[in-house]
Amino acid sequence: MNTRESYPREVEAILEFALVEDIGRGDVTTESTVSEDAVLSGEVCAKASGVISGIWLAGEVFRKLDPVCEWEEFVCDGDRVFPSDVLARVTGRSRAILSAERTALNILQKMSGISTLTSLFVEATADSSAKIKDTRKTLPGLRWISKYAVAAGGGYNHRTGLYDGVLIKDNHIRAAGGIEVAVGKVRASVGEDFPIEVETKTMEQVEEAVSCGVDVIMLDNMDVQKIGEAVRLISRRALVEASGGVTIENVGEIARSGVDFISVGAITHSAPCLDISFDLL
């Protein structure tokens, strides 16, 4: 799981690029209206209910332009907030604060939107043991941030990328010549270094995956009835993941079918931003 402590250099580069993208040759409005030696304070406030993620990254954005600014957080990532809640307060050089404001809010709003939507899926499956997982359906360059936000919302991270997990999907199966052949080639290549997960679309494929002794069987775009049949067929001989066509309306029923994981691309690729504002004191 991504954590604040594992904050990578890649995210540092994202913050720097985001500021360059917005400021470019200079913030002409701020530099024209605000004196160079002015100091101000402002508060980051929630305008809607949700789950916060990225509050400390917002502070990092302000520090990029004013390394000695004072940044005080009143909430932690994973906290539920409500309209008018004060999330953080910053005091520093006026030009730096005003120039960093939009970038800080963009990151905080998007991450909090992901954590909020994730929390809704988690809540909808609370009467089961199924875990909500994310996917690789993230904006390029923003995967660490997206997966961090999923964890803040109570979800779990699937593999980070192609390098840290084996998932034999339908195109791999076609290219290799079948599930058994694909699994055999993976075992010959990586041995026991990675658990093996196989995507299945039919009951015949489920049976083949079970016979290969894989670790996780993904049930792709199956309806709830088929998922239940597959769970009974697998009979704990592998972990079971449901994927495809998962919505907030049907995720509870899918969870109660007995699957171990439910992967949901929507929590990263379709999460609306949480409404958050920055107001001067």
mmCIF file with all atom_site columns, C-alpha atoms in Angstrom, residues 1 11 21 32-33 54 78 109 136 138 156 160 173 180-181 189 193 220-221 225 246 262:
data_model
loop_
_atom_site.group_PDB
_atom_site.id
_atom_site.type_symbol
_atom_site.label_atom_id
_atom_site.label_alt_id
_atom_site.label_comp_id
_atom_site.label_asym_id
_atom_site.label_entity_id
_atom_site.label_seq_id
_atom_site.pdbx_PDB_ins_code
_atom_site.Cartn_x
_atom_site.Cartn_y
_atom_site.Cartn_z
_atom_site.occupancy
_atom_site.B_iso_or_equiv
_atom_site.pdbx_formal_charge
_atom_site.auth_seq_id
_atom_site.auth_comp_id
_atom_site.auth_asym_id
_atom_site.auth_atom_id
_atom_site.pdbx_PDB_model_num
ATOM 1  C CA . MET A 1 1   ? 0.000   0.000   0.000   1.00 0.00 ? 1   MET A CA 1
ATOM 2  C CA . VAL A 1 11  ? 5.732   12.655  -6.870  1.00 0.00 ? 11  VAL A CA 1
ATOM 3  C CA . GLU A 1 21  ? 2.768   24.277  -15.906 1.00 0.00 ? 21  GLU A CA 1
ATOM 4  C CA . SER A 1 32  ? 1.120   43.058  -10.632 1.00 0.00 ? 32  SER A CA 1
ATOM 5  C CA . THR A 1 33  ? -1.225  43.377  -7.655  1.00 0.00 ? 33  THR A CA 1
ATOM 6  C CA . GLY A 1 54  ? -3.427  14.549  0.071   1.00 0.00 ? 54  GLY A CA 1
ATOM 7  C CA . GLY A 1 78  ? -8.609  9.302   5.732   1.00 0.00 ? 78  GLY A CA 1
ATOM 8  C CA . GLN A 1 109 ? -9.521  17.986  -4.566  1.00 0.00 ? 109 GLN A CA 1
ATOM 9  C CA . ARG A 1 136 ? -4.097  0.519   -13.356 1.00 0.00 ? 136 ARG A CA 1
ATOM 10 C CA . THR A 1 138 ? -5.066  6.045   -13.716 1.00 0.00 ? 138 THR A CA 1
ATOM 11 C CA . TYR A 1 156 ? -6.596  -1.703  -1.240  1.00 0.00 ? 156 TYR A CA 1
ATOM 12 C CA . THR A 1 160 ? 1.304   -0.842  -8.975  1.00 0.00 ? 160 THR A CA 1
ATOM 13 C CA . ILE A 1 173 ? -4.036  -16.066 -23.106 1.00 0.00 ? 173 ILE A CA 1
ATOM 14 C CA . GLU A 1 180 ? -2.379  -23.676 -19.270 1.00 0.00 ? 180 GLU A CA 1
ATOM 15 C CA . VAL A 1 181 ? 0.349   -22.650 -21.709 1.00 0.00 ? 181 VAL A CA 1
ATOM 16 C CA . SER A 1 189 ? 10.076  -17.425 -16.284 1.00 0.00 ? 189 SER A CA 1
ATOM 17 C CA . ASP A 1 193 ? 8.645   -14.712 -7.332  1.00 0.00 ? 193 ASP A CA 1
ATOM 18 C CA . ASP A 1 220 ? -14.255 -10.647 -15.678 1.00 0.00 ? 220 ASP A CA 1
ATOM 19 C CA . ASN A 1 221 ? -17.629 -9.056  -16.480 1.00 0.00 ? 221 ASN A CA 1
ATOM 20 C CA . GLN A 1 225 ? -25.327 -15.370 -10.681 1.00 0.00 ? 225 GLN A CA 1
ATOM 21 C CA . VAL A 1 246 ? -19.004 -3.011  -10.921 1.00 0.00 ? 246 VAL A CA 1
ATOM 22 C CA . ILE A 1 262 ? -13.574 -6.545  -6.131  1.00 0.00 ? 262 ILE A CA 1
#
